[in-house]
PDB file of C-alpha atoms in Angstrom:
ATOM      1  CA  MET G   8       0.000   0.000   0.000  1.00  0.00           C
ATOM      2  CA  ILE G   9       1.404   3.394  -1.025  1.00  0.00           C
ATOM      3  CA  LYS G  10       1.653   5.813   1.875  1.00  0.00           C
ATOM      4  CA  GLN G  11      -0.445   8.924   1.322  1.00  0.00           C
ATOM      5  CA  LYS G  12       1.511  12.176   1.313  1.00  0.00           C
ATOM      6  CA  PRO G  13       0.672  14.847   3.898  1.00  0.00           C
ATOM      7  CA  LEU G  14      -1.380  17.788   2.658  1.00  0.00           C
ATOM      8  CA  GLN G  15       0.788  20.901   2.774  1.00  0.00           C
ATOM      9  CA  ILE G  16      -0.445  24.303   3.923  1.00  0.00           C
ATOM     10  CA  PHE G  17       0.772  27.650   2.604  1.00  0.00           C
ATOM     11  CA  SER G  18      -0.240  31.236   3.368  1.00  0.00           C
ATOM     12  CA  LYS G  19      -0.905  33.749   0.616  1.00  0.00           C
ATOM     13  CA  ASP G  20       1.043  36.981   0.648  1.00  0.00           C
ATOM     14  CA  ALA G  21      -1.879  39.247  -0.145  1.00  0.00           C
ATOM     15  CA  ASP G  22      -4.535  38.353   2.434  1.00  0.00           C
ATOM     16  CA  MET G  23      -2.894  35.618   4.538  1.00  0.00           C
ATOM     17  CA  GLY G  24      -5.523  33.141   3.384  1.00  0.00           C
ATOM     18  CA  ILE G  25      -4.623  29.470   3.691  1.00  0.00           C
ATOM     19  CA  ASP G  26      -4.117  27.048   0.822  1.00  0.00           C
ATOM     20  CA  VAL G  27      -4.107  23.297   1.433  1.00  0.00           C
ATOM     21  CA  VAL G  28      -2.210  21.561  -1.362  1.00  0.00           C
ATOM     22  CA  LYS G  29      -3.460  18.049  -2.147  1.00  0.00           C
ATOM     23  CA  SER G  30      -2.101  17.169  -5.598  1.00  0.00           C
ATOM     24  CA  PRO G  31       0.889  14.759  -5.401  1.00  0.00           C
ATOM     25  CA  VAL G  32       2.523  16.462  -8.399  1.00  0.00           C
ATOM     26  CA  LYS G  33       2.086  19.896  -6.837  1.00  0.00           C
ATOM     27  CA  LEU G  34       3.501  18.592  -3.569  1.00  0.00           C
ATOM     28  CA  THR G  35       6.561  17.310  -5.404  1.00  0.00           C
ATOM     29  CA  ILE G  36       7.067  20.665  -7.128  1.00  0.00           C
ATOM     30  CA  LEU G  37       6.706  22.589  -3.868  1.00  0.00           C
ATOM     31  CA  GLU G  38       9.100  20.291  -2.010  1.00  0.00           C
ATOM     32  CA  MET G  39      11.723  21.007  -4.680  1.00  0.00           C
ATOM     33  CA  LEU G  40      11.110  24.764  -4.606  1.00  0.00           C
ATOM     34  CA  ARG G  41      11.436  24.822  -0.810  1.00  0.00           C
ATOM     35  CA  SER G  42      15.119  23.968  -1.301  1.00  0.00           C
ATOM     36  CA  ASN G  43      15.998  25.844  -4.484  1.00  0.00           C
ATOM     37  CA  ASP G  44      14.563  28.116  -7.159  1.00  0.00           C
ATOM     38  CA  MET G  45      14.245  26.065 -10.345  1.00  0.00           C
ATOM     39  CA  GLU G  46      13.861  26.538 -14.070  1.00  0.00           C
ATOM     40  CA  PHE G  47      10.896  25.024 -15.881  1.00  0.00           C
ATOM     41  CA  ASP G  48      13.003  22.354 -17.611  1.00  0.00           C
ATOM     42  CA  GLU G  49      14.581  21.355 -14.276  1.00  0.00           C
ATOM     43  CA  ILE G  50      11.150  20.845 -12.743  1.00  0.00           C
ATOM     44  CA  VAL G  51      10.048  18.723 -15.693  1.00  0.00           C
ATOM     45  CA  LYS G  52      13.203  16.599 -15.492  1.00  0.00           C
ATOM     46  CA  ASN G  53      13.038  16.065 -11.714  1.00  0.00           C
ATOM     47  CA  THR G  54       9.331  15.202 -11.631  1.00  0.00           C
ATOM     48  CA  GLY G  55       9.437  12.871 -14.619  1.00  0.00           C
ATOM     49  CA  LYS G  56       6.183  14.365 -15.890  1.00  0.00           C
ATOM     50  CA  SER G  57       5.388  15.828 -19.290  1.00  0.00           C
ATOM     51  CA  LYS G  58       5.878  19.528 -20.021  1.00  0.00           C
ATOM     52  CA  SER G  59       2.135  20.005 -20.511  1.00  0.00           C
ATOM     53  CA  THR G  60       1.338  18.427 -17.125  1.00  0.00           C
ATOM     54  CA  ILE G  61       3.898  20.570 -15.312  1.00  0.00           C
ATOM     55  CA  SER G  62       2.666  23.698 -17.107  1.00  0.00           C
ATOM     56  CA  VAL G  63      -0.876  23.083 -15.851  1.00  0.00           C
ATOM     57  CA  HIS G  64       0.261  22.615 -12.242  1.00  0.00           C
ATOM     58  CA  LEU G  65       2.601  25.601 -12.304  1.00  0.00           C
ATOM     59  CA  LYS G  66      -0.184  27.782 -13.703  1.00  0.00           C
ATOM     60  CA  SER G  67      -2.537  26.652 -10.936  1.00  0.00           C
ATOM     61  CA  LEU G  68       0.046  27.282  -8.202  1.00  0.00           C
ATOM     62  CA  ARG G  69       0.771  30.751  -9.633  1.00  0.00           C
ATOM     63  CA  GLU G  70      -2.938  31.623  -9.756  1.00  0.00           C
ATOM     64  CA  ASP G  71      -3.239  30.582  -6.092  1.00  0.00           C
ATOM     65  CA  GLY G  72      -0.345  32.895  -5.237  1.00  0.00           C
ATOM     66  CA  ILE G  73       1.785  30.052  -3.897  1.00  0.00           C
ATOM     67  CA  ILE G  74       4.608  30.357  -6.440  1.00  0.00           C
ATOM     68  CA  SER G  75       5.871  32.972  -8.859  1.00  0.00           C
ATOM     69  CA  TYR G  76       8.683  33.261 -11.411  1.00  0.00           C
ATOM     70  CA  ARG G  77      11.325  35.638 -12.674  1.00  0.00           C
ATOM     71  CA  LEU G  78      13.016  35.776 -16.059  1.00  0.00           C
ATOM     72  CA  GLY G  79      16.599  34.616 -16.452  1.00  0.00           C
ATOM     73  CA  GLU G  80      19.198  37.403 -16.444  1.00  0.00           C
ATOM     74  CA  SER G  81      21.061  36.141 -19.509  1.00  0.00           C
ATOM     75  CA  ASP G  82      18.051  34.688 -21.327  1.00  0.00           C
ATOM     76  CA  SER G  83      14.618  36.288 -20.877  1.00  0.00           C
ATOM     77  CA  ARG G  84      13.009  33.168 -22.338  1.00  0.00           C
ATOM     78  CA  ARG G  85      13.973  31.193 -19.220  1.00  0.00           C
ATOM     79  CA  LYS G  86      11.483  31.190 -16.346  1.00  0.00           C
ATOM     80  CA  ILE G  87      12.863  30.547 -12.879  1.00  0.00           C
ATOM     81  CA  PHE G  88      10.169  29.533 -10.410  1.00  0.00           C
ATOM     82  CA  TYR G  89      10.256  30.177  -6.669  1.00  0.00           C
ATOM     83  CA  LEU G  90       7.976  29.994  -3.630  1.00  0.00           C
ATOM     84  CA  ASN G  91       5.877  33.107  -3.219  1.00  0.00           C
ATOM     85  CA  SER G  92       4.170  32.000   0.001  1.00  0.00           C
ATOM     86  CA  LYS G  93       5.131  30.983   3.485  1.00  0.00           C
ATOM     87  CA  TYR G  94       5.105  27.284   4.329  1.00  0.00           C
ATOM     88  CA  LEU G  95       2.976  26.875   7.469  1.00  0.00           C
ATOM     89  CA  GLY G  96       2.655  23.160   8.032  1.00  0.00           C
ATOM     90  CA  SER G  97       0.984  19.985   6.867  1.00  0.00           C
ATOM     91  CA  VAL G  98      -1.796  17.577   7.716  1.00  0.00           C
ATOM     92  CA  ASP G  99      -1.051  13.854   7.609  1.00  0.00           C
ATOM     93  CA  VAL G 100      -4.443  12.289   6.952  1.00  0.00           C
ATOM     94  CA  SER G 101      -3.147   8.828   7.841  1.00  0.00           C
ATOM     95  CA  LYS G 102      -2.636   9.641  11.550  1.00  0.00           C
ATOM     96  CA  LYS G 103      -5.849   8.814  13.393  1.00  0.00           C
ATOM     97  CA  ASN G 104      -4.827   6.816  16.469  1.00  0.00           C
ATOM     98  CA  GLU G 105      -5.485   8.277  19.911  1.00  0.00           C
ATOM     99  CA  ILE G 106      -2.285   8.900  21.830  1.00  0.00           C
ATOM    100  CA  GLU G 107      -1.758   8.677  25.571  1.00  0.00           C
ATOM    101  CA  GLU G 108      -1.285  12.429  26.045  1.00  0.00           C
ATOM    102  CA  THR G 109      -4.878  13.111  24.908  1.00  0.00           C
ATOM    103  CA  ARG G 110      -6.647  10.478  27.018  1.00  0.00           C
ATOM    104  CA  ALA G 111      -8.889  11.621  29.870  1.00  0.00           C
ATOM    105  CA  GLU G 112      -6.782   9.951  32.575  1.00  0.00           C
ATOM    106  CA  TYR G 113      -3.608  11.662  31.352  1.00  0.00           C
ATOM    107  CA  LEU G 114      -5.294  15.058  31.135  1.00  0.00           C
ATOM    108  CA  ILE G 115      -6.693  14.795  34.669  1.00  0.00           C
ATOM    109  CA  GLU G 116      -3.330  13.773  36.117  1.00  0.00           C
ATOM    110  CA  ASN G 117      -1.254  16.353  34.267  1.00  0.00           C
ATOM    111  CA  ILE G 118      -3.622  19.317  33.976  1.00  0.00           C
ATOM    112  CA  VAL G 119      -6.416  19.143  36.549  1.00  0.00           C
ATOM    113  CA  GLU G 120      -4.361  17.783  39.448  1.00  0.00           C
ATOM    114  CA  ASN G 121      -0.935  19.168  38.501  1.00  0.00           C
ATOM    115  CA  ASP G 122       0.471  22.147  40.425  1.00  0.00           C
ATOM    116  CA  GLY G 123       2.479  23.356  37.439  1.00  0.00           C
ATOM    117  CA  ASP G 124       1.756  26.260  35.106  1.00  0.00           C
ATOM    118  CA  PHE G 125      -1.746  25.631  33.750  1.00  0.00           C
ATOM    119  CA  THR G 126      -1.128  27.537  30.520  1.00  0.00           C
ATOM    120  CA  VAL G 127       2.009  25.484  29.769  1.00  0.00           C
ATOM    121  CA  LEU G 128       0.090  22.259  30.328  1.00  0.00           C
ATOM    122  CA  LEU G 129      -2.665  23.455  28.018  1.00  0.00           C
ATOM    123  CA  PHE G 130      -0.007  24.211  25.371  1.00  0.00           C
ATOM    124  CA  HIS G 131       1.247  20.621  25.601  1.00  0.00           C
ATOM    125  CA  THR G 132      -2.272  19.215  25.386  1.00  0.00           C
ATOM    126  CA  LEU G 133      -3.045  21.309  22.308  1.00  0.00           C
ATOM    127  CA  ARG G 134       0.153  20.161  20.584  1.00  0.00           C
ATOM    128  CA  SER G 135      -0.614  16.536  21.500  1.00  0.00           C
ATOM    129  CA  MET G 136      -4.087  16.853  19.978  1.00  0.00           C
ATOM    130  CA  LEU G 137      -2.602  18.328  16.809  1.00  0.00           C
ATOM    131  CA  ILE G 138      -0.075  15.486  16.609  1.00  0.00           C
ATOM    132  CA  GLN G 139      -2.898  12.970  17.066  1.00  0.00           C
ATOM    133  CA  GLU G 140      -4.845  14.547  14.217  1.00  0.00           C
ATOM    134  CA  GLY G 141      -1.732  14.505  12.003  1.00  0.00           C
ATOM    135  CA  ILE G 142      -1.421  18.305  11.955  1.00  0.00           C
ATOM    136  CA  ASN G 143       2.139  19.602  11.762  1.00  0.00           C
ATOM    137  CA  ILE G 144       2.619  23.210  12.921  1.00  0.00           C
ATOM    138  CA  ASP G 145       6.394  22.978  13.322  1.00  0.00           C
ATOM    139  CA  PRO G 146       7.101  25.719  10.717  1.00  0.00           C
ATOM    140  CA  VAL G 147       4.727  28.060  12.572  1.00  0.00           C
ATOM    141  CA  LEU G 148       6.460  27.355  15.897  1.00  0.00           C
ATOM    142  CA  HIS G 149       9.877  27.923  14.313  1.00  0.00           C
ATOM    143  CA  SER G 150       8.812  31.246  12.780  1.00  0.00           C
ATOM    144  CA  THR G 151       7.261  32.280  16.109  1.00  0.00           C
ATOM    145  CA  GLY G 152      10.510  31.403  17.875  1.00  0.00           C
ATOM    146  CA  ILE G 153      12.517  33.569  15.474  1.00  0.00           C
ATOM    147  CA  ARG G 154      10.181  36.513  16.107  1.00  0.00           C
ATOM    148  CA  MET G 155      10.456  36.006  19.872  1.00  0.00           C
ATOM    149  CA  GLY G 156      14.252  35.731  19.714  1.00  0.00           C
ATOM    150  CA  GLN G 157      14.518  38.957  17.735  1.00  0.00           C
ATOM    151  CA  SER G 158      12.350  40.701  20.336  1.00  0.00           C
ATOM    152  CA  LEU G 159      14.345  39.289  23.270  1.00  0.00           C
ATOM    153  CA  TYR G 160      17.777  40.059  21.839  1.00  0.00           C
ATOM    154  CA  ASN G 161      18.190  43.623  23.102  1.00  0.00           C
ATOM    155  CA  LYS G 162      17.037  42.591  26.568  1.00  0.00           C
ATOM    156  CA  LEU G 163      19.585  39.768  26.804  1.00  0.00           C
ATOM    157  CA  TYR G 164      22.476  41.235  24.781  1.00  0.00           C
ATOM    158  CA  ASP G 165      25.988  41.757  26.097  1.00  0.00           C
ATOM    159  CA  ASP G 166      29.081  42.133  23.924  1.00  0.00           C
ATOM    160  CA  ASP G 167      30.780  39.436  26.027  1.00  0.00           C
ATOM    161  CA  LEU G 168      29.602  36.037  24.764  1.00  0.00           C
ATOM    162  CA  GLU G 169      29.936  34.438  28.218  1.00  0.00           C
ATOM    163  CA  VAL G 170      27.713  37.100  29.759  1.00  0.00           C
ATOM    164  CA  PHE G 171      25.268  36.878  26.835  1.00  0.00           C
ATOM    165  CA  ILE G 172      24.715  33.133  27.230  1.00  0.00           C
ATOM    166  CA  GLY G 173      24.483  33.616  30.983  1.00  0.00           C
ATOM    167  CA  ASN G 174      21.669  36.097  30.418  1.00  0.00           C
ATOM    168  CA  ILE G 175      19.893  33.593  28.165  1.00  0.00           C
ATOM    169  CA  ALA G 176      20.220  30.837  30.781  1.00  0.00           C
ATOM    170  CA  GLU G 177      18.952  33.111  33.557  1.00  0.00           C
ATOM    171  CA  PHE G 178      15.971  34.199  31.457  1.00  0.00           C
ATOM    172  CA  TRP G 179      15.149  30.590  30.596  1.00  0.00           C
ATOM    173  CA  GLU G 180      15.141  29.448  34.227  1.00  0.00           C
ATOM    174  CA  THR G 181      13.368  32.540  35.573  1.00  0.00           C
ATOM    175  CA  LYS G 182      10.525  32.094  33.066  1.00  0.00           C
ATOM    176  CA  GLY G 183      10.173  28.370  33.839  1.00  0.00           C
ATOM    177  CA  LEU G 184      11.375  27.281  30.396  1.00  0.00           C
ATOM    178  CA  GLY G 185      13.994  24.851  31.716  1.00  0.00           C
ATOM    179  CA  LYS G 186      17.668  24.915  32.622  1.00  0.00           C
ATOM    180  CA  LEU G 187      20.258  25.666  29.945  1.00  0.00           C
ATOM    181  CA  SER G 188      23.962  24.869  29.854  1.00  0.00           C
ATOM    182  CA  PHE G 189      26.347  25.861  27.071  1.00  0.00           C
ATOM    183  CA  LYS G 190      29.516  24.346  25.613  1.00  0.00           C
ATOM    184  CA  LEU G 191      31.349  26.920  23.513  1.00  0.00           C
ATOM    185  CA  GLY G 192      33.423  26.140  20.440  1.00  0.00           C
ATOM    186  CA  GLN G 193      33.208  26.444  16.665  1.00  0.00           C
ATOM    187  CA  ILE G 194      29.840  24.774  17.155  1.00  0.00           C
ATOM    188  CA  ILE G 195      27.959  25.956  20.261  1.00  0.00           C
ATOM    189  CA  LYS G 196      26.166  23.121  22.044  1.00  0.00           C
ATOM    190  CA  ILE G 197      23.131  23.987  24.168  1.00  0.00           C
ATOM    191  CA  THR G 198      21.700  21.431  26.588  1.00  0.00           C
ATOM    192  CA  ALA G 199      18.183  22.051  27.917  1.00  0.00           C
ATOM    193  CA  ALA G 200      17.031  20.165  31.022  1.00  0.00           C
ATOM    194  CA  ASP G 201      13.360  20.149  32.060  1.00  0.00           C
ATOM    195  CA  CYS G 202      12.454  21.478  28.628  1.00  0.00           C
ATOM    196  CA  PHE G 203       9.070  23.160  28.753  1.00  0.00           C
ATOM    197  CA  GLU G 204       8.393  22.716  25.041  1.00  0.00           C
ATOM    198  CA  CYS G 205       8.538  18.941  24.766  1.00  0.00           C
ATOM    199  CA  GLU G 206       8.689  17.383  28.242  1.00  0.00           C
ATOM    200  CA  LEU G 207       5.038  16.229  28.207  1.00  0.00           C
ATOM    201  CA  LEU G 208       4.732  15.528  24.477  1.00  0.00           C
ATOM    202  CA  PRO G 209       4.382  11.952  23.186  1.00  0.00           C
ATOM    203  CA  LYS G 210       7.469  10.011  22.109  1.00  0.00           C
ATOM    204  CA  THR G 211       7.363  10.432  18.335  1.00  0.00           C
ATOM    205  CA  GLY G 212      11.006   9.618  17.564  1.00  0.00           C
ATOM    206  CA  LYS G 213      11.445  13.099  16.068  1.00  0.00           C
ATOM    207  CA  PRO G 214      12.713  16.399  17.548  1.00  0.00           C
ATOM    208  CA  ALA G 215       9.904  18.722  18.662  1.00  0.00           C
ATOM    209  CA  CYS G 216      11.467  21.930  20.027  1.00  0.00           C
ATOM    210  CA  TYR G 217      10.934  24.165  17.016  1.00  0.00           C
ATOM    211  CA  LEU G 218      10.005  27.175  19.151  1.00  0.00           C
ATOM    212  CA  ASP G 219      13.290  26.923  21.080  1.00  0.00           C
ATOM    213  CA  THR G 220      15.213  26.310  17.856  1.00  0.00           C
ATOM    214  CA  GLY G 221      13.797  29.500  16.346  1.00  0.00           C
ATOM    215  CA  ILE G 222      14.617  31.564  19.458  1.00  0.00           C
ATOM    216  CA  PHE G 223      18.224  30.310  19.562  1.00  0.00           C
ATOM    217  CA  GLN G 224      18.614  30.900  15.828  1.00  0.00           C
ATOM    218  CA  ALA G 225      17.494  34.516  16.121  1.00  0.00           C
ATOM    219  CA  LEU G 226      19.540  35.272  19.256  1.00  0.00           C
ATOM    220  CA  PHE G 227      22.839  33.946  17.891  1.00  0.00           C
ATOM    221  CA  SER G 228      22.279  35.281  14.360  1.00  0.00           C
ATOM    222  CA  GLU G 229      21.855  38.743  15.865  1.00  0.00           C
ATOM    223  CA  PHE G 230      24.845  38.345  18.197  1.00  0.00           C
ATOM    224  CA  PHE G 231      27.302  37.178  15.515  1.00  0.00           C
ATOM    225  CA  GLY G 232      25.837  39.389  12.803  1.00  0.00           C
ATOM    226  CA  LEU G 233      25.527  36.495  10.369  1.00  0.00           C
ATOM    227  CA  PRO G 234      23.091  33.639   9.709  1.00  0.00           C
ATOM    228  CA  VAL G 235      23.433  30.556  11.916  1.00  0.00           C
ATOM    229  CA  ARG G 236      21.868  27.118  11.678  1.00  0.00           C
ATOM    230  CA  VAL G 237      20.386  25.524  14.802  1.00  0.00           C
ATOM    231  CA  ILE G 238      19.790  21.778  14.802  1.00  0.00           C
ATOM    232  CA  GLU G 239      18.184  19.814  17.622  1.00  0.00           C
ATOM    233  CA  ILE G 240      20.174  16.572  17.870  1.00  0.00           C
ATOM    234  CA  GLN G 241      18.529  15.205  21.026  1.00  0.00           C
ATOM    235  CA  CYS G 242      14.981  15.644  22.336  1.00  0.00           C
ATOM    236  CA  CYS G 243      12.685  14.217  25.012  1.00  0.00           C
ATOM    237  CA  THR G 244      10.317  13.140  22.239  1.00  0.00           C
ATOM    238  CA  MET G 245      13.165  10.999  20.855  1.00  0.00           C
ATOM    239  CA  GLY G 246      13.567   9.257  24.216  1.00  0.00           C
ATOM    240  CA  ASP G 247      16.504  11.412  25.346  1.00  0.00           C
ATOM    241  CA  GLU G 248      16.848  12.689  28.905  1.00  0.00           C
ATOM    242  CA  ASN G 249      17.572  16.267  27.792  1.00  0.00           C
ATOM    243  CA  CYS G 250      17.229  18.332  24.642  1.00  0.00           C
ATOM    244  CA  VAL G 251      20.468  19.269  22.893  1.00  0.00           C
ATOM    245  CA  PHE G 252      20.892  21.912  20.188  1.00  0.00           C
ATOM    246  CA  GLU G 253      23.895  22.684  17.987  1.00  0.00           C
ATOM    247  CA  VAL G 254      24.464  26.247  16.758  1.00  0.00           C
ATOM    248  CA  GLU G 255      26.773  26.592  13.763  1.00  0.00           C
ATOM    249  CA  PRO G 256      27.428  29.174  11.041  1.00  0.00           C
ATOM    250  CA  PHE G 257      25.053  28.799   8.117  1.00  0.00           C
ATOM    251  CA  LYS G 258      26.766  27.554   4.974  1.00  0.00           C
ATOM    252  CA  PRO G 259      24.703  28.244   1.821  1.00  0.00           C
ATOM    253  CA  LYS G 260      24.598  25.541  -0.819  1.00  0.00           C
ATOM    254  CA  GLU G 261      27.135  25.912  -3.573  1.00  0.00           C
ATOM    255  CA  ILE G 262      25.629  26.710  -6.952  1.00  0.00           C
TER     256      ILE G 262
END
């Protein structure tokens, strides 16, 4: 049985309306354009579909405002297509099983009878329900984290890196987000204990701290004055005791 692809969700630039993309061919095109801008002939070659089929799908995606194109600098006959919308998430229609974190007994124990922050527990329950329904909002959380990190930067900034990361750690613990420790080097390693973002989420085998990842990305990009990449290499949802992030300079793909 062929596994059904998730339906991808994009926002339109003009009115922030939502488009749910269902066509497998369109999904393939959009997955490619998420990584690189591509010429028409490249899209045809990589999809294995006919030129007429690709033309129809590209026209539809352009009319929906999801993609656009520019003309080649050296040859105006070449059309180079690119994403014109923001990728928000996806819905995996195959995920229907109830998970432990949404059962009544779990909710009573962890929300009704728990002395912790009620709003944090509600956040975890909402994310668990979304996971159960196959709804992926990771891109939204990551974008939110970047916005939060940009807003926090001036409050936490110090020109001494040691003081700067100390300010981040103090903020994290004071706000009940967990306990951070840092290992400095060419790659900065951040270990988060008692991580608020994922501690109560189900074990999915995949990293889940996209909000934290976005915040760290924004903070260190601002501090170093250049883009950085933040990758979560360990997470409670992967069965790890703590969450671990690596911060490294962003290296663009060679053309």
